[in-house]
CSV table of N, CA and C in Angstrom, one decimal:
chain,number,residue,atom,x,y,z
V,1,MET,N,1.0,-1.2,0.1
V,1,MET,CA,0.1,0.3,0.2
V,1,MET,C,0.4,1.2,0.3
V,2,LEU,N,1.9,1.4,0.7
V,2,LEU,CA,3.5,2.1,1.0
V,2,LEU,C,3.7,2.6,-0.5
V,3,VAL,N,4.1,1.5,-1.4
V,3,VAL,CA,4.3,1.5,-2.8
V,3,VAL,C,3.7,2.0,-3.7
V,4,LEU,N,2.3,1.9,-3.6
V,4,LEU,CA,0.9,2.2,-4.2
V,4,LEU,C,1.1,3.9,-3.9
V,5,PHE,N,1.0,4.4,-2.7
V,5,PHE,CA,0.5,6.0,-2.5
V,5,PHE,C,1.9,6.4,-2.9
V,6,LEU,N,3.9,6.0,-3.0
V,6,LEU,CA,4.8,6.8,-3.2
V,6,LEU,C,4.8,6.7,-4.4
V,7,LEU,N,3.8,5.8,-5.2
V,7,LEU,CA,4.3,6.1,-7.1
V,7,LEU,C,2.8,7.0,-6.8
V,8,ILE,N,1.7,7.1,-6.7
V,8,ILE,CA,0.8,7.7,-7.1
V,8,ILE,C,1.5,10.1,-6.7
V,9,LYS,N,2.1,9.4,-5.4
V,9,LYS,CA,3.6,10.4,-5.1
V,9,LYS,C,3.7,11.6,-6.5
V,10,ASP,N,4.6,10.7,-6.4
V,10,ASP,CA,5.5,10.2,-7.7
V,10,ASP,C,4.9,10.7,-9.3
V,11,ILE,N,4.0,10.4,-9.9
V,11,ILE,CA,2.9,10.7,-10.7
V,11,ILE,C,3.0,11.4,-11.1
V,12,PHE,N,2.2,12.2,-9.0
V,12,PHE,CA,1.7,14.2,-9.2
V,12,PHE,C,3.0,15.5,-9.8
V,13,LEU,N,4.0,14.2,-8.9
V,13,LEU,CA,5.2,15.3,-8.9
V,13,LEU,C,5.7,15.6,-10.8
V,14,LEU,N,5.5,14.4,-11.4
V,14,LEU,CA,6.4,14.6,-12.7
V,14,LEU,C,4.8,15.1,-13.8
V,15,PHE,N,3.2,15.0,-13.6
V,15,PHE,CA,2.7,16.3,-13.8
V,15,PHE,C,2.7,17.0,-14.0
V,16,TYR,N,2.9,17.3,-11.6
V,16,TYR,CA,2.2,18.9,-11.6
V,16,TYR,C,3.9,19.7,-12.0
V,17,ASN,N,5.1,18.7,-12.0
V,17,ASN,CA,6.7,19.9,-12.6
V,17,ASN,C,6.7,19.2,-13.5
V,18,LYS,N,6.0,19.0,-14.6
V,18,LYS,CA,6.1,18.5,-16.2
V,18,LYS,C,7.9,17.5,-15.4
V,19,LYS,N,9.0,17.7,-15.0
V,19,LYS,CA,10.6,16.8,-14.3
V,19,LYS,C,9.8,16.7,-13.2
V,20,MET,N,10.5,15.4,-12.5
V,20,MET,CA,10.4,15.9,-11.0
V,20,MET,C,11.9,16.2,-10.2
V,21,LEU,N,11.5,17.3,-10.0
V,21,LEU,CA,12.1,18.4,-8.6
V,21,LEU,C,12.3,17.9,-7.5
V,22,THR,N,13.3,18.3,-6.7
V,22,THR,CA,13.7,18.4,-5.7
V,22,THR,C,14.6,19.4,-5.4
V,23,TYR,N,14.6,20.2,-4.0
V,23,TYR,CA,15.0,21.4,-3.8
V,23,TYR,C,15.7,20.9,-2.8
V,24,GLU,N,16.9,21.9,-3.1
V,24,GLU,CA,18.0,21.2,-1.5
V,24,GLU,C,18.9,22.6,-1.5
V,25,LYS,N,18.5,23.4,-0.3
V,25,LYS,CA,19.1,24.4,0.1
V,25,LYS,C,20.7,24.9,0.1
V,26,THR,N,21.3,25.3,-1.1
V,26,THR,CA,22.8,25.6,-1.0
V,26,THR,C,23.4,26.4,0.0
V,27,GLY,N,22.6,27.2,-0.2
V,27,GLY,CA,22.4,28.5,1.2
V,27,GLY,C,22.2,29.8,0.8
V,28,ALA,N,22.5,30.5,1.7
V,28,ALA,CA,21.3,32.4,1.9
V,28,ALA,C,22.2,33.1,0.8
V,29,ILE,N,21.2,33.5,0.1
V,29,ILE,CA,22.1,35.0,-0.9
V,29,ILE,C,20.4,35.7,-0.9
V,30,PHE,N,21.3,37.4,0.0
V,30,PHE,CA,19.9,38.1,0.1
V,30,PHE,C,20.6,39.3,-0.5
V,31,SER,N,19.6,39.7,-1.2
V,31,SER,CA,19.0,40.9,-1.9
V,31,SER,C,18.4,41.9,-1.4
V,32,SER,N,18.6,43.1,-1.8
V,32,SER,CA,18.7,44.4,-1.1
V,32,SER,C,16.8,44.4,-1.9
V,33,SER,N,16.3,44.0,-2.6
V,33,SER,CA,14.4,43.7,-3.1
V,33,SER,C,13.9,43.2,-2.8
V,34,ASN,N,14.7,41.9,-1.7
V,34,ASN,CA,14.1,40.8,-1.4
V,34,ASN,C,13.4,40.2,-1.9
V,35,LYS,N,13.4,39.9,-4.1
V,35,LYS,CA,12.5,39.1,-4.0
V,35,LYS,C,13.4,37.7,-4.4
V,36,ARG,N,14.8,37.3,-3.4
V,36,ARG,CA,15.5,35.8,-4.2
V,36,ARG,C,16.2,36.2,-2.3
V,37,LYS,N,15.8,34.7,-1.3
V,37,LYS,CA,16.1,34.8,-0.3
V,37,LYS,C,17.1,33.6,-0.3
V,38,GLN,N,17.3,32.8,-0.4
V,38,GLN,CA,18.4,31.9,-1.1
V,38,GLN,C,18.6,31.5,-2.5
V,39,GLU,N,19.0,30.8,-3.1
V,39,GLU,CA,19.6,29.9,-3.7
V,39,GLU,C,19.3,28.5,-3.5
V,40,ILE,N,18.3,27.9,-4.8
V,40,ILE,CA,17.5,27.0,-4.8
V,40,ILE,C,18.5,26.1,-5.1
V,41,LYS,N,19.1,24.6,-5.8
V,41,LYS,CA,19.6,23.9,-6.3
V,41,LYS,C,18.3,23.5,-7.3
V,42,MET,N,18.5,22.7,-8.2
V,42,MET,CA,17.3,21.6,-8.5
V,42,MET,C,17.9,20.4,-8.7
V,43,LYS,N,17.5,19.2,-8.2
V,43,LYS,CA,18.2,17.7,-8.6
V,43,LYS,C,16.6,17.3,-9.5
V,44,LYS,N,17.3,16.5,-10.9
V,44,LYS,CA,16.1,16.1,-11.3
V,44,LYS,C,16.4,14.6,-10.5
V,45,ASN,N,14.6,13.6,-10.9
V,45,ASN,CA,15.0,12.3,-10.3
V,45,ASN,C,15.7,11.4,-11.7
V,46,LYS,N,16.3,10.6,-10.5
V,46,LYS,CA,17.5,9.9,-11.8
V,46,LYS,C,17.0,8.6,-11.7
V,47,SER,N,16.1,8.3,-11.9
V,47,SER,CA,15.0,6.9,-12.7
V,47,SER,C,13.7,7.4,-13.2
V,48,PRO,N,13.5,8.3,-13.5
V,48,PRO,CA,11.9,8.6,-14.2
V,48,PRO,C,11.5,7.7,-15.2
V,49,LYS,N,12.7,6.7,-16.0
V,49,LYS,CA,12.2,5.1,-17.8
V,49,LYS,C,11.0,4.6,-16.1
V,50,LEU,N,12.4,4.5,-14.6
V,50,LEU,CA,11.5,3.5,-14.2
V,50,LEU,C,10.6,3.1,-13.5
V,51,THR,N,10.6,4.9,-13.2
V,51,THR,CA,8.4,4.8,-12.8
V,51,THR,C,7.6,5.1,-13.7
V,52,MET,N,8.5,5.2,-15.3
V,52,MET,CA,7.3,5.0,-16.4
V,52,MET,C,6.5,4.7,-16.9
V,53,THR,N,7.6,3.1,-16.5
V,53,THR,CA,7.1,2.0,-16.4
V,53,THR,C,6.8,0.9,-15.5
V,54,ALA,N,6.7,1.4,-14.6
V,54,ALA,CA,5.9,1.5,-12.9
V,54,ALA,C,4.8,1.4,-13.7
V,55,ILE,N,4.5,2.9,-13.9
V,55,ILE,CA,3.1,3.5,-13.8
V,55,ILE,C,2.3,2.3,-15.6
V,56,GLY,N,3.7,1.9,-16.3
V,56,GLY,CA,2.7,1.4,-18.1
V,56,GLY,C,1.7,0.1,-17.3
V,57,PHE,N,2.8,-0.9,-16.7
V,57,PHE,CA,2.5,-1.7,-15.8
V,57,PHE,C,1.5,-1.9,-14.9
V,58,LEU,N,1.8,-0.9,-14.2
V,58,LEU,CA,0.2,-0.2,-13.3
V,58,LEU,C,-1.6,-0.7,-14.1
V,59,ILE,N,-0.8,0.3,-15.1
V,59,ILE,CA,-2.7,0.4,-15.5
V,59,ILE,C,-2.9,-0.6,-16.5
V,60,ILE,N,-1.7,-1.4,-17.6
V,60,ILE,CA,-1.7,-2.0,-18.3
V,60,ILE,C,-2.7,-3.2,-17.1
V,61,GLY,N,-1.6,-3.5,-16.0
V,61,GLY,CA,-2.9,-4.9,-14.8
V,61,GLY,C,-4.3,-4.5,-14.4
V,62,MET,N,-4.3,-3.2,-13.8
V,62,MET,CA,-5.0,-3.2,-13.9
V,62,MET,C,-6.2,-3.0,-14.7
V,63,GLY,N,-5.7,-3.3,-16.0
V,63,GLY,CA,-6.7,-2.9,-17.5
V,63,GLY,C,-7.0,-4.2,-17.3
V,64,CYS,N,-6.4,-4.8,-16.8
V,64,CYS,CA,-6.8,-5.9,-17.3
V,64,CYS,C,-7.9,-7.0,-16.4
V,65,LEU,N,-7.7,-6.5,-14.9
V,65,LEU,CA,-8.7,-6.7,-14.1
V,65,LEU,C,-10.2,-6.6,-14.5
V,66,ILE,N,-9.3,-4.9,-14.9
V,66,ILE,CA,-11.4,-4.4,-15.2
V,66,ILE,C,-12.0,-4.8,-16.2
V,67,VAL,N,-11.2,-5.7,-17.1
V,67,VAL,CA,-11.9,-5.7,-18.7
V,67,VAL,C,-12.2,-7.1,-18.2
V,68,LYS,N,-11.9,-8.0,-18.1
V,68,LYS,CA,-12.2,-9.6,-17.3
V,68,LYS,C,-13.7,-9.4,-16.6
V,69,ASN,N,-13.8,-8.0,-15.7
V,69,ASN,CA,-14.9,-7.9,-15.3
V,69,ASN,C,-16.6,-7.5,-15.8
V,70,PHE,N,-15.6,-7.4,-17.3
V,70,PHE,CA,-16.9,-6.6,-17.9
V,70,PHE,C,-16.8,-7.3,-19.0
V,71,LEU,N,-16.3,-8.8,-19.3
V,71,LEU,CA,-16.2,-9.9,-20.0
V,71,LEU,C,-17.4,-10.7,-20.4
V,72,PRO,N,-17.5,-11.9,-20.6
V,72,PRO,CA,-18.9,-12.4,-20.3
V,72,PRO,C,-18.6,-14.2,-20.0
V,73,GLU,N,-19.5,-13.8,-18.6
V,73,GLU,CA,-19.6,-16.1,-17.9
V,73,GLU,C,-20.9,-16.4,-17.9
V,74,TYR,N,-20.6,-17.6,-18.2
V,74,TYR,CA,-22.4,-18.1,-17.8
V,74,TYR,C,-21.8,-19.9,-17.5
V,75,VAL,N,-22.9,-19.5,-16.9
V,75,VAL,CA,-23.1,-21.4,-16.3
V,75,VAL,C,-24.4,-22.0,-17.3
V,76,ASP,N,-23.6,-23.0,-17.5
V,76,ASP,CA,-24.3,-24.0,-18.2
V,76,ASP,C,-25.5,-24.8,-18.0
V,77,ALA,N,-25.9,-26.2,-18.3
V,77,ALA,CA,-27.7,-26.6,-18.1
V,77,ALA,C,-27.1,-27.6,-17.3
V,78,GLN,N,-25.4,-27.8,-17.1
V,78,GLN,CA,-25.1,-29.4,-15.8
V,78,GLN,C,-24.9,-28.5,-14.7
V,79,GLY,N,-24.5,-26.5,-14.6
V,79,GLY,CA,-24.2,-26.4,-13.1
V,79,GLY,C,-22.6,-25.5,-13.5
V,80,LEU,N,-22.1,-26.3,-15.1
V,80,LEU,CA,-21.0,-25.9,-15.2
V,80,LEU,C,-20.6,-24.7,-15.7
V,81,LEU,N,-20.0,-23.5,-14.1
V,81,LEU,CA,-19.3,-22.1,-14.7
V,81,LEU,C,-18.5,-22.1,-15.7
V,82,HIS,N,-18.7,-20.8,-16.4
V,82,HIS,CA,-18.1,-21.1,-17.9
V,82,HIS,C,-17.4,-19.6,-17.7
V,83,GLU,N,-16.0,-19.5,-18.2
V,83,GLU,CA,-15.0,-18.7,-17.9
V,83,GLU,C,-14.0,-18.1,-18.8
V,84,PRO,N,-14.7,-18.2,-20.3
V,84,PRO,CA,-13.8,-18.3,-21.3
V,84,PRO,C,-12.4,-17.4,-21.5
V,85,TYR,N,-12.3,-16.3,-20.1
V,85,TYR,CA,-11.4,-14.5,-19.9
V,85,TYR,C,-11.0,-14.6,-18.5
V,86,PHE,N,-11.1,-16.0,-17.7
V,86,PHE,CA,-10.4,-16.5,-17.0
V,86,PHE,C,-8.5,-16.2,-16.6
V,87,PHE,N,-7.4,-16.5,-17.4
V,87,PHE,CA,-6.2,-15.6,-17.8
V,87,PHE,C,-6.3,-13.9,-17.9
V,88,LEU,N,-6.9,-13.3,-17.5
V,88,LEU,CA,-6.5,-12.3,-17.2
V,88,LEU,C,-6.0,-12.0,-15.6
V,89,ILE,N,-7.3,-12.6,-15.0
V,89,ILE,CA,-6.9,-12.6,-13.6
V,89,ILE,C,-5.5,-12.9,-12.9
V,90,PRO,N,-5.0,-13.8,-13.0
V,90,PRO,CA,-3.9,-14.1,-13.2
V,90,PRO,C,-2.6,-12.8,-13.9
V,91,ILE,N,-2.7,-13.0,-14.8
V,91,ILE,CA,-1.9,-12.2,-15.5
V,91,ILE,C,-2.2,-10.6,-14.8
V,92,GLY,N,-3.6,-10.8,-14.5
V,92,GLY,CA,-3.5,-9.1,-14.2
V,92,GLY,C,-3.1,-8.4,-13.1
V,93,PHE,N,-3.0,-9.6,-11.8
V,93,PHE,CA,-2.4,-9.4,-10.7
V,93,PHE,C,-0.3,-9.6,-10.6
V,94,LEU,N,-0.2,-10.5,-11.7
V,94,LEU,CA,1.2,-10.7,-11.8
V,94,LEU,C,2.0,-9.6,-12.8
V,95,ILE,N,1.3,-8.9,-13.2
V,95,ILE,CA,1.8,-8.0,-13.4
V,95,ILE,C,1.7,-6.2,-12.8
V,96,VAL,N,0.4,-6.2,-11.6
V,96,VAL,CA,0.3,-5.6,-10.7
V,96,VAL,C,1.8,-5.4,-10.4
V,97,PHE,N,1.7,-6.5,-9.2
V,97,PHE,CA,2.9,-7.4,-8.8
V,97,PHE,C,4.1,-6.4,-9.7
V,98,ILE,N,4.5,-6.6,-10.7
V,98,ILE,CA,5.7,-6.3,-10.9
V,98,ILE,C,5.8,-5.6,-10.9
V,99,ALA,N,4.6,-4.2,-11.6
V,99,ALA,CA,4.7,-2.7,-11.2
V,99,ALA,C,5.0,-2.3,-9.9
V,100,LEU,N,4.3,-3.4,-8.9
V,100,LEU,CA,4.8,-2.8,-7.9
V,100,LEU,C,6.4,-2.5,-7.6
V,101,ILE,N,7.2,-3.7,-8.0
V,101,ILE,CA,8.5,-4.1,-7.7
V,101,ILE,C,9.4,-3.0,-8.6
V,102,ILE,N,8.6,-2.8,-9.5
V,102,ILE,CA,9.8,-1.6,-11.0
V,102,ILE,C,9.5,-0.7,-9.8
V,103,GLY,N,7.9,-0.5,-9.1
V,103,GLY,CA,8.1,1.3,-8.5
V,103,GLY,C,9.0,1.5,-6.9
V,104,SER,N,8.7,0.2,-6.7
V,104,SER,CA,9.8,0.4,-5.0
V,104,SER,C,11.5,0.7,-5.9
V,105,ILE,N,11.7,-0.4,-6.5
V,105,ILE,CA,12.9,-0.5,-6.9
V,105,ILE,C,13.3,1.7,-7.9
V,106,ALA,N,12.9,1.6,-8.7
V,106,ALA,CA,12.6,3.2,-8.7
V,106,ALA,C,13.0,4.2,-7.7
V,107,PHE,N,11.6,4.3,-6.3
V,107,PHE,CA,11.8,4.9,-5.1
V,107,PHE,C,12.8,5.3,-4.6
V,108,ILE,N,13.7,4.0,-3.9
V,108,ILE,CA,14.9,3.5,-3.8
V,108,ILE,C,16.3,4.1,-4.1
V,109,ASN,N,16.3,4.0,-5.9
V,109,ASN,CA,17.2,4.3,-5.4
V,109,ASN,C,17.1,5.7,-6.4
V,110,ASN,N,15.7,6.2,-6.2
V,110,ASN,CA,15.3,8.3,-6.0
V,110,ASN,C,15.8,9.1,-4.6
V,111,MET,N,15.6,7.5,-3.3
V,111,MET,CA,15.9,8.4,-2.3
V,111,MET,C,17.3,8.1,-2.3
V,112,ILE,N,18.2,7.1,-3.1
V,112,ILE,CA,19.7,6.5,-2.0
V,112,ILE,C,19.9,8.3,-3.6
V,113,LYS,N,20.3,8.3,-4.1
V,113,LYS,CA,20.4,9.3,-5.2
V,113,LYS,C,20.1,10.3,-4.4
V,114,LEU,N,19.6,10.2,-4.2
V,114,LEU,CA,18.9,12.7,-3.0
V,114,LEU,C,19.5,12.5,-2.3
V,115,LYS,N,20.4,11.2,-1.6
V,115,LYS,CA,20.7,12.0,-0.7
V,115,LYS,C,22.2,12.0,-1.3
V,116,ARG,N,22.7,11.6,-1.8
V,116,ARG,CA,24.4,12.1,-1.7
V,116,ARG,C,24.5,13.1,-2.2
């Protein structure tokens, strides 16, 4: 759940700033016009491709699960359930799990590189 929250936070930052930017205070610079009180150095996210890959996998996996919900299934006269698209359930969960793993790796890489 935490990884999903972190992915959503990264998505928000990615689309809000057009690039994931992190601000690091590097020192105070005071001007007489009070326009700038501090110099801010911006660091780019080191793994936006991993984050976008995780988002893509998450969308595909959720799409599989949603599509499975809307496809027909029926019970025949003998009481046997027919689900011709059952394979979408394990594939969907597998893809979502892969997205969570990739998102975790991207988050950990980003945190490690930001601390440097």
